[in-house]
Coordinates of C-alpha atoms in Angstrom, one line a residue:
S156 CA 147.6 -45.8 -223.7
D157 CA 149.5 -45.1 -220.5
K158 CA 146.6 -45.2 -218.2
A159 CA 144.7 -48.0 -216.2
E160 CA 141.8 -48.8 -216.8
W161 CA 139.0 -50.2 -214.7
A162 CA 138.0 -53.6 -216.9
F163 CA 134.3 -54.9 -215.7
R164 CA 133.2 -57.9 -216.2
G165 CA 129.4 -57.8 -215.2
T166 CA 127.0 -55.7 -213.3
V167 CA 128.6 -55.5 -209.1
P168 CA 125.9 -56.5 -206.5
T169 CA 124.4 -54.0 -204.4
E170 CA 125.0 -56.6 -201.7
W171 CA 125.4 -59.5 -200.6
P172 CA 126.1 -61.6 -197.1
I173 CA 130.1 -63.4 -195.9
D174 CA 131.3 -65.1 -193.3
F175 CA 133.6 -63.1 -190.7
G176 CA 134.2 -63.4 -187.6
G177 CA 132.3 -66.2 -187.1
L178 CA 129.2 -64.4 -188.3
K179 CA 127.8 -62.9 -191.7
F180 CA 127.0 -60.4 -192.3
L181 CA 125.4 -58.6 -195.7
I182 CA 128.2 -56.1 -197.3
K183 CA 126.3 -53.4 -199.2
P184 CA 128.2 -50.5 -200.3
T185 CA 127.1 -47.8 -198.7
A186 CA 127.1 -43.5 -200.1
F187 CA 129.9 -42.9 -197.0
K188 CA 131.7 -45.8 -198.4
H189 CA 131.0 -48.0 -195.7
T190 CA 130.0 -51.4 -196.3
G191 CA 128.9 -52.2 -193.3
L192 CA 131.4 -54.0 -191.9
F193 CA 134.9 -52.9 -190.3
P194 CA 136.7 -56.2 -189.9
E195 CA 139.6 -54.4 -188.2
Q196 CA 137.9 -54.4 -185.2
S197 CA 137.9 -58.9 -185.2
S198 CA 140.4 -58.2 -183.0
N199 CA 138.4 -56.9 -180.2
W200 CA 135.8 -59.0 -180.2
D201 CA 137.6 -61.9 -179.6
W202 CA 138.9 -59.7 -175.9
M203 CA 135.5 -59.2 -175.9
R204 CA 134.3 -62.6 -176.4
G205 CA 137.2 -63.6 -173.3
L206 CA 136.4 -61.3 -171.8
I207 CA 132.7 -62.6 -171.2
E208 CA 132.9 -66.4 -171.5
K209 CA 135.4 -65.7 -168.4
A210 CA 132.7 -63.7 -166.6
K211 CA 130.3 -66.0 -167.2
K212 CA 132.5 -69.1 -166.1
D213 CA 133.2 -67.1 -163.1
T214 CA 130.1 -66.7 -161.6
T215 CA 128.7 -70.3 -162.2
S216 CA 126.5 -71.3 -159.3
A217 CA 127.0 -74.7 -158.0
D218 CA 124.2 -75.0 -158.9
G219 CA 125.3 -74.6 -162.5
S220 CA 123.1 -71.3 -163.2
V221 CA 125.4 -68.5 -164.7
A222 CA 124.6 -64.4 -163.7
D223 CA 124.2 -62.8 -167.0
V224 CA 126.6 -60.7 -168.3
E225 CA 124.5 -57.4 -169.6
V226 CA 126.1 -54.8 -172.4
L227 CA 125.4 -51.5 -173.3
N228 CA 126.3 -51.1 -176.9
L229 CA 126.3 -47.0 -178.1
F230 CA 126.9 -45.9 -181.6
G231 CA 126.2 -50.2 -182.7
Y232 CA 126.1 -49.3 -186.0
T233 CA 125.3 -52.5 -188.5
G234 CA 126.4 -55.2 -185.0
G235 CA 129.3 -55.9 -185.4
A236 CA 130.0 -56.3 -181.4
T237 CA 126.6 -57.0 -180.5
L238 CA 126.6 -59.7 -182.5
A239 CA 129.9 -61.1 -181.1
C240 CA 128.5 -60.5 -177.4
A241 CA 125.3 -61.6 -177.9
Q242 CA 127.2 -64.7 -179.5
T243 CA 129.0 -65.9 -176.4
G244 CA 126.0 -66.0 -174.3
A245 CA 125.8 -61.8 -173.4
K246 CA 122.2 -60.3 -173.2
V247 CA 123.0 -56.8 -175.9
V248 CA 122.0 -53.6 -175.9
H249 CA 122.3 -52.1 -179.3
I250 CA 121.2 -48.8 -179.4
D251 CA 122.0 -46.2 -183.1
S252 CA 119.8 -42.9 -183.6
S253 CA 120.6 -44.6 -187.5
K254 CA 116.6 -46.7 -188.1
S255 CA 118.4 -47.9 -191.7
A256 CA 121.5 -49.1 -189.4
V257 CA 119.2 -51.1 -186.4
T258 CA 117.7 -53.0 -189.1
W259 CA 120.4 -53.6 -190.9
A260 CA 122.1 -54.9 -188.1
R261 CA 119.1 -57.3 -187.5
Q262 CA 119.3 -58.4 -190.7
N263 CA 123.7 -59.7 -190.0
A264 CA 122.1 -60.9 -186.2
E265 CA 119.0 -62.9 -188.4
L266 CA 122.4 -64.4 -191.1
S267 CA 124.0 -65.5 -187.8
G268 CA 121.7 -67.4 -186.4
L269 CA 121.4 -65.0 -183.6
A270 CA 117.7 -63.6 -184.7
D271 CA 116.3 -65.1 -180.3
K272 CA 119.2 -64.2 -178.7
P273 CA 118.6 -61.1 -175.7
I274 CA 120.2 -58.3 -178.1
R275 CA 117.3 -55.2 -177.7
W276 CA 117.5 -53.1 -181.3
I277 CA 117.5 -49.1 -180.1
V278 CA 116.7 -46.4 -182.5
E279 CA 117.7 -43.0 -180.7
D280 CA 120.2 -41.0 -180.0
A281 CA 123.2 -42.4 -177.4
R282 CA 123.0 -39.3 -175.5
L283 CA 119.6 -39.1 -174.5
F284 CA 119.4 -43.3 -173.8
V285 CA 122.4 -42.6 -171.7
E286 CA 121.2 -39.9 -169.8
R287 CA 117.1 -41.9 -168.9
E288 CA 119.4 -45.3 -168.3
I289 CA 121.4 -43.2 -165.6
R290 CA 117.7 -41.8 -164.4
R291 CA 116.2 -45.3 -164.0
E292 CA 119.9 -46.6 -162.1
R293 CA 120.7 -49.1 -164.9
R294 CA 124.0 -50.7 -164.8
Y295 CA 126.1 -52.5 -167.1
D296 CA 129.0 -55.0 -166.7
A297 CA 130.3 -53.8 -169.7
I298 CA 129.5 -50.7 -172.1
I299 CA 130.6 -50.0 -176.1
M300 CA 130.5 -47.1 -177.8
D301 CA 132.1 -45.7 -181.5
P302 CA 131.3 -42.7 -181.7
P303 CA 131.0 -40.9 -185.4
A304 CA 133.2 -37.2 -185.8
F305 CA 129.5 -35.6 -186.1
G306 CA 125.8 -36.9 -186.7
H307 CA 122.6 -36.5 -186.0
G308 CA 120.2 -38.0 -183.2
V309 CA 116.8 -39.8 -184.6
N310 CA 114.8 -36.6 -184.0
D311 CA 118.0 -34.2 -185.4
E312 CA 120.4 -33.9 -182.5
L313 CA 123.6 -32.8 -183.0
W314 CA 126.5 -35.7 -182.3
K315 CA 130.1 -33.3 -182.3
I316 CA 133.1 -35.7 -181.5
E317 CA 134.8 -32.5 -180.4
E318 CA 131.7 -31.2 -177.7
H319 CA 130.1 -34.3 -176.4
F320 CA 132.3 -37.1 -176.1
L321 CA 133.8 -36.1 -172.7
P322 CA 130.8 -35.9 -171.4
L323 CA 128.8 -39.3 -172.8
I324 CA 131.6 -40.5 -171.2
E325 CA 131.9 -39.6 -167.8
D326 CA 127.9 -39.8 -168.0
C327 CA 129.2 -43.9 -169.9
K328 CA 130.5 -44.4 -165.9
K329 CA 127.7 -44.0 -163.9
L330 CA 126.0 -46.3 -166.2
L331 CA 128.4 -49.5 -165.1
K332 CA 128.8 -51.9 -162.1
P333 CA 131.2 -52.1 -159.6
Q334 CA 133.2 -54.5 -160.9
P335 CA 132.6 -53.6 -164.3
L336 CA 134.3 -56.3 -167.5
F337 CA 135.8 -53.1 -169.8
F338 CA 134.5 -50.1 -170.9
L339 CA 135.9 -50.2 -175.3
I340 CA 135.7 -46.8 -176.7
K341 CA 137.2 -47.7 -180.3
S342 CA 136.8 -45.0 -183.3
N343 CA 136.8 -45.3 -187.7

C-alpha cells in the first residue's frame, strides 16, 4: 500500500504525569487539541523565577525577613506559570473561568509538591476579577496573562480578544505596584 498507517501497540492512557521544567504536570489530551502544558513557555518560567528570586534577595532586611512578591495570573489554565512563581516563593492568585482547568492546575500543584504554597485558586471571569481588584485598590508586583482568542466566563460572559484585550491591559496596569517586576502577556 502507498499509504502509511498508524500501528497501535496498546491503548493510550487518558492521562499521565510528566516532569518538565522542574515541575510535574498531569497530561490529558483534550477535545480542543491541548495536552494541558505549553512547553515553549518554560523560558518565560525561568525568566519569572529569576526576577522573583532577585526581588526577594533585594528586599531581604537585616533581620532576615523577606518582602512578599505577589503575582496575579489571569487565564491561568493548568498552572505552569503559577507553579513556577510559587516554586520561587511568590504568593500567587490564579484566575481561570474554567472550573476543570483550576482543578487540573491544583492537581499539578500537588504533583509538584506545591500544594501548601500560598496560591489562591479562583474560578472567575478575568475581567470581572480585575475590575473588583481595582475597586479594592489591590496591587501586585507582577501580572501574567495568557488570554484565549475567544471564550466564556463563569456566568457565560463573552470574551473576544479583539474587543476585550486592550481594555483589560489598561485595567491591569492599575493593579501593578509603582515598581512592578513584570507584566507578561503571552498567547498560544
